Amino acid sequence: QVQLVESGGGLVQAGGSLRLSCVASGRFFSLNAMGWYRQAPGNQRELVATITSGDSTNYADSVKGRFTISRDNVQNTVYLQMNSLKPEDTAVYYCNARGAASPFFPSKEYMWWGQGSQVTVSS
C-alpha cells in the first residue's frame, strides 16, 4: 500500500504564496505521475497540475503562470508552489500519484490519494 502525506496548507491573504508538499511512502515499484487536485465546497474535484517521472507538466488554465509543480524522484516528493493566490483558489488540495505496485506487473497502474490539505485565501 502507498501513503501520500501532504503538508503546507493554511490561510493566506490574496496575493500571497504557499507551498504544498506531498511525500509518497510504502510499497510500490514506480511512480509514473504525481499531481495535485482540489475540491471547493459544492464543487467537483478538479485537476490543478500534474508532473510525470520525466518532468512533463500539465496545468489547469486557471493556475497557469501562478502555480508551479515540481518533483524529487529520489525523495518521492511532489511540490506545488502557489503564487499570486486568489480567493477562488480556496479549496482542499489533494495529492495524487499513479504508478505500479509490483515489478512483476509493471504495466498495471494504480492510483493513490492523499488525505487533503486545506488552503484558504482571504480577500
PDB file of C-alpha atoms in Angstrom:
ATOM      1  CA  GLN A   1       0.000   0.000   0.000  1.00  0.00           C
ATOM      2  CA  VAL A   2       1.089   3.573  -0.691  1.00  0.00           C
ATOM      3  CA  GLN A   3       0.659   6.502   1.658  1.00  0.00           C
ATOM      4  CA  LEU A   4       0.671  10.102   0.449  1.00  0.00           C
ATOM      5  CA  VAL A   5       1.229  12.654   3.206  1.00  0.00           C
ATOM      6  CA  GLU A   6       0.621  16.312   2.400  1.00  0.00           C
ATOM      7  CA  SER A   7       1.825  19.395   4.204  1.00  0.00           C
ATOM      8  CA  GLY A   8       1.993  23.140   3.700  1.00  0.00           C
ATOM      9  CA  GLY A   9      -1.607  24.234   3.534  1.00  0.00           C
ATOM     10  CA  GLY A  10      -3.012  27.093   5.552  1.00  0.00           C
ATOM     11  CA  LEU A  11      -4.500  30.559   5.500  1.00  0.00           C
ATOM     12  CA  VAL A  12      -3.030  33.316   3.351  1.00  0.00           C
ATOM     13  CA  GLN A  13      -4.141  36.699   2.083  1.00  0.00           C
ATOM     14  CA  ALA A  14      -4.902  37.269  -1.575  1.00  0.00           C
ATOM     15  CA  GLY A  15      -1.690  37.838  -3.494  1.00  0.00           C
ATOM     16  CA  GLY A  16       0.297  35.694  -1.123  1.00  0.00           C
ATOM     17  CA  SER A  17       2.088  32.389  -1.616  1.00  0.00           C
ATOM     18  CA  LEU A  18       2.015  28.880  -0.222  1.00  0.00           C
ATOM     19  CA  ARG A  19       3.985  25.739  -0.988  1.00  0.00           C
ATOM     20  CA  LEU A  20       2.412  22.313  -0.725  1.00  0.00           C
ATOM     21  CA  SER A  21       4.479  19.165  -0.339  1.00  0.00           C
ATOM     22  CA  CYS A  22       3.478  15.517  -0.673  1.00  0.00           C
ATOM     23  CA  VAL A  23       5.669  12.562   0.225  1.00  0.00           C
ATOM     24  CA  ALA A  24       4.918   9.072  -1.036  1.00  0.00           C
ATOM     25  CA  SER A  25       5.881   6.121   1.129  1.00  0.00           C
ATOM     26  CA  GLY A  26       5.085   2.438   1.390  1.00  0.00           C
ATOM     27  CA  ARG A  27       5.419  -0.387  -1.082  1.00  0.00           C
ATOM     28  CA  PHE A  28       5.413   0.498  -4.759  1.00  0.00           C
ATOM     29  CA  PHE A  29       7.508  -0.236  -7.834  1.00  0.00           C
ATOM     30  CA  SER A  30       7.193   3.060  -9.681  1.00  0.00           C
ATOM     31  CA  LEU A  31       5.528   6.456  -9.540  1.00  0.00           C
ATOM     32  CA  ASN A  32       4.717   7.394 -13.113  1.00  0.00           C
ATOM     33  CA  ALA A  33       2.895  10.632 -12.472  1.00  0.00           C
ATOM     34  CA  MET A  34       2.186  12.762  -9.459  1.00  0.00           C
ATOM     35  CA  GLY A  35      -0.059  15.735  -9.153  1.00  0.00           C
ATOM     36  CA  TRP A  36      -2.475  17.926  -7.302  1.00  0.00           C
ATOM     37  CA  TYR A  37      -6.236  18.174  -7.456  1.00  0.00           C
ATOM     38  CA  ARG A  38      -8.537  20.443  -5.495  1.00  0.00           C
ATOM     39  CA  GLN A  39     -12.141  20.495  -4.368  1.00  0.00           C
ATOM     40  CA  ALA A  40     -14.015  23.558  -3.198  1.00  0.00           C
ATOM     41  CA  PRO A  41     -17.299  23.266  -1.272  1.00  0.00           C
ATOM     42  CA  GLY A  42     -20.124  22.350  -3.611  1.00  0.00           C
ATOM     43  CA  ASN A  43     -17.767  21.687  -6.499  1.00  0.00           C
ATOM     44  CA  GLN A  44     -16.331  18.581  -8.072  1.00  0.00           C
ATOM     45  CA  ARG A  45     -12.706  17.664  -7.602  1.00  0.00           C
ATOM     46  CA  GLU A  46     -10.639  19.234 -10.370  1.00  0.00           C
ATOM     47  CA  LEU A  47      -7.141  18.865 -11.706  1.00  0.00           C
ATOM     48  CA  VAL A  48      -4.665  21.561 -10.709  1.00  0.00           C
ATOM     49  CA  ALA A  49      -1.358  20.260 -12.050  1.00  0.00           C
ATOM     50  CA  THR A  50       0.429  17.018 -12.848  1.00  0.00           C
ATOM     51  CA  ILE A  51       4.030  16.034 -13.500  1.00  0.00           C
ATOM     52  CA  THR A  52       5.420  12.836 -14.972  1.00  0.00           C
ATOM     53  CA  SER A  53       8.557  10.995 -13.951  1.00  0.00           C
ATOM     54  CA  GLY A  54      10.204  12.678 -16.951  1.00  0.00           C
ATOM     55  CA  ASP A  55       9.174  16.129 -15.663  1.00  0.00           C
ATOM     56  CA  SER A  56       6.482  16.806 -18.251  1.00  0.00           C
ATOM     57  CA  THR A  57       3.914  19.101 -16.674  1.00  0.00           C
ATOM     58  CA  ASN A  58       0.268  19.921 -17.200  1.00  0.00           C
ATOM     59  CA  TYR A  59      -1.688  22.756 -15.586  1.00  0.00           C
ATOM     60  CA  ALA A  60      -5.282  23.834 -15.322  1.00  0.00           C
ATOM     61  CA  ASP A  61      -5.826  27.070 -17.250  1.00  0.00           C
ATOM     62  CA  SER A  62      -6.897  28.814 -14.054  1.00  0.00           C
ATOM     63  CA  VAL A  63      -3.471  28.362 -12.429  1.00  0.00           C
ATOM     64  CA  LYS A  64      -1.116  28.722 -15.386  1.00  0.00           C
ATOM     65  CA  GLY A  65       1.546  31.339 -14.718  1.00  0.00           C
ATOM     66  CA  ARG A  66       0.835  31.338 -10.975  1.00  0.00           C
ATOM     67  CA  PHE A  67       1.436  27.748  -9.812  1.00  0.00           C
ATOM     68  CA  THR A  68       4.493  25.587 -10.403  1.00  0.00           C
ATOM     69  CA  ILE A  69       4.633  21.843  -9.888  1.00  0.00           C
ATOM     70  CA  SER A  70       7.905  20.015  -9.342  1.00  0.00           C
ATOM     71  CA  ARG A  71       9.053  16.663  -8.005  1.00  0.00           C
ATOM     72  CA  ASP A  72      12.036  14.981  -6.402  1.00  0.00           C
ATOM     73  CA  ASN A  73      12.181  11.434  -7.705  1.00  0.00           C
ATOM     74  CA  VAL A  74      14.773  10.391  -5.134  1.00  0.00           C
ATOM     75  CA  GLN A  75      12.643  11.592  -2.221  1.00  0.00           C
ATOM     76  CA  ASN A  76       9.352  10.520  -3.896  1.00  0.00           C
ATOM     77  CA  THR A  77       8.037  14.008  -3.234  1.00  0.00           C
ATOM     78  CA  VAL A  78       5.918  16.377  -5.289  1.00  0.00           C
ATOM     79  CA  TYR A  79       5.627  20.095  -4.630  1.00  0.00           C
ATOM     80  CA  LEU A  80       3.162  22.779  -5.639  1.00  0.00           C
ATOM     81  CA  GLN A  81       4.397  26.351  -5.398  1.00  0.00           C
ATOM     82  CA  MET A  82       1.365  28.638  -5.421  1.00  0.00           C
ATOM     83  CA  ASN A  83       1.926  32.345  -6.037  1.00  0.00           C
ATOM     84  CA  SER A  84      -0.453  35.252  -6.548  1.00  0.00           C
ATOM     85  CA  LEU A  85      -3.156  33.334  -4.748  1.00  0.00           C
ATOM     86  CA  LYS A  86      -6.777  34.347  -5.235  1.00  0.00           C
ATOM     87  CA  PRO A  87      -9.845  33.729  -3.062  1.00  0.00           C
ATOM     88  CA  GLU A  88     -11.141  31.352  -5.738  1.00  0.00           C
ATOM     89  CA  ASP A  89      -8.115  29.127  -5.087  1.00  0.00           C
ATOM     90  CA  THR A  90      -9.644  28.271  -1.711  1.00  0.00           C
ATOM     91  CA  ALA A  91     -10.181  24.505  -1.587  1.00  0.00           C
ATOM     92  CA  VAL A  92      -8.969  21.245  -0.150  1.00  0.00           C
ATOM     93  CA  TYR A  93      -5.917  20.227  -2.168  1.00  0.00           C
ATOM     94  CA  TYR A  94      -5.331  16.521  -2.704  1.00  0.00           C
ATOM     95  CA  CYS A  95      -2.079  14.883  -3.687  1.00  0.00           C
ATOM     96  CA  ASN A  96      -2.379  12.172  -6.322  1.00  0.00           C
ATOM     97  CA  ALA A  97       0.033   9.554  -7.584  1.00  0.00           C
ATOM     98  CA  ARG A  98      -0.196   6.904 -10.285  1.00  0.00           C
ATOM     99  CA  GLY A  99       2.186   4.019 -10.615  1.00  0.00           C
ATOM    100  CA  ALA A 100       2.894   0.317 -10.493  1.00  0.00           C
ATOM    101  CA  ALA A 101       2.674  -1.573  -7.235  1.00  0.00           C
ATOM    102  CA  SER A 102       4.757  -4.577  -8.274  1.00  0.00           C
ATOM    103  CA  PRO A 103       7.747  -5.169 -10.584  1.00  0.00           C
ATOM    104  CA  PHE A 104       6.025  -8.346 -11.745  1.00  0.00           C
ATOM    105  CA  PHE A 105       3.170  -6.288 -13.206  1.00  0.00           C
ATOM    106  CA  PRO A 106       4.855  -3.019 -14.261  1.00  0.00           C
ATOM    107  CA  SER A 107       2.084  -2.005 -16.646  1.00  0.00           C
ATOM    108  CA  LYS A 108      -0.723  -2.435 -14.125  1.00  0.00           C
ATOM    109  CA  GLU A 109      -1.249   1.079 -12.853  1.00  0.00           C
ATOM    110  CA  TYR A 110      -2.817   2.077  -9.576  1.00  0.00           C
ATOM    111  CA  MET A 111      -3.943   5.479  -8.329  1.00  0.00           C
ATOM    112  CA  TRP A 112      -3.406   6.735  -4.806  1.00  0.00           C
ATOM    113  CA  TRP A 113      -4.702   9.831  -2.956  1.00  0.00           C
ATOM    114  CA  GLY A 114      -3.566  11.880  -0.012  1.00  0.00           C
ATOM    115  CA  GLN A 115      -5.854  12.911   2.817  1.00  0.00           C
ATOM    116  CA  GLY A 116      -6.184  16.513   1.641  1.00  0.00           C
ATOM    117  CA  SER A 117      -4.786  19.823   2.824  1.00  0.00           C
ATOM    118  CA  GLN A 118      -6.911  22.928   3.305  1.00  0.00           C
ATOM    119  CA  VAL A 119      -5.856  26.099   1.507  1.00  0.00           C
ATOM    120  CA  THR A 120      -7.802  29.238   2.353  1.00  0.00           C
ATOM    121  CA  VAL A 121      -7.190  32.549   0.613  1.00  0.00           C
ATOM    122  CA  SER A 122      -8.773  35.602   2.218  1.00  0.00           C
ATOM    123  CA  SER A 123      -9.696  38.702   0.245  1.00  0.00           C
TER     124      SER A 123
END
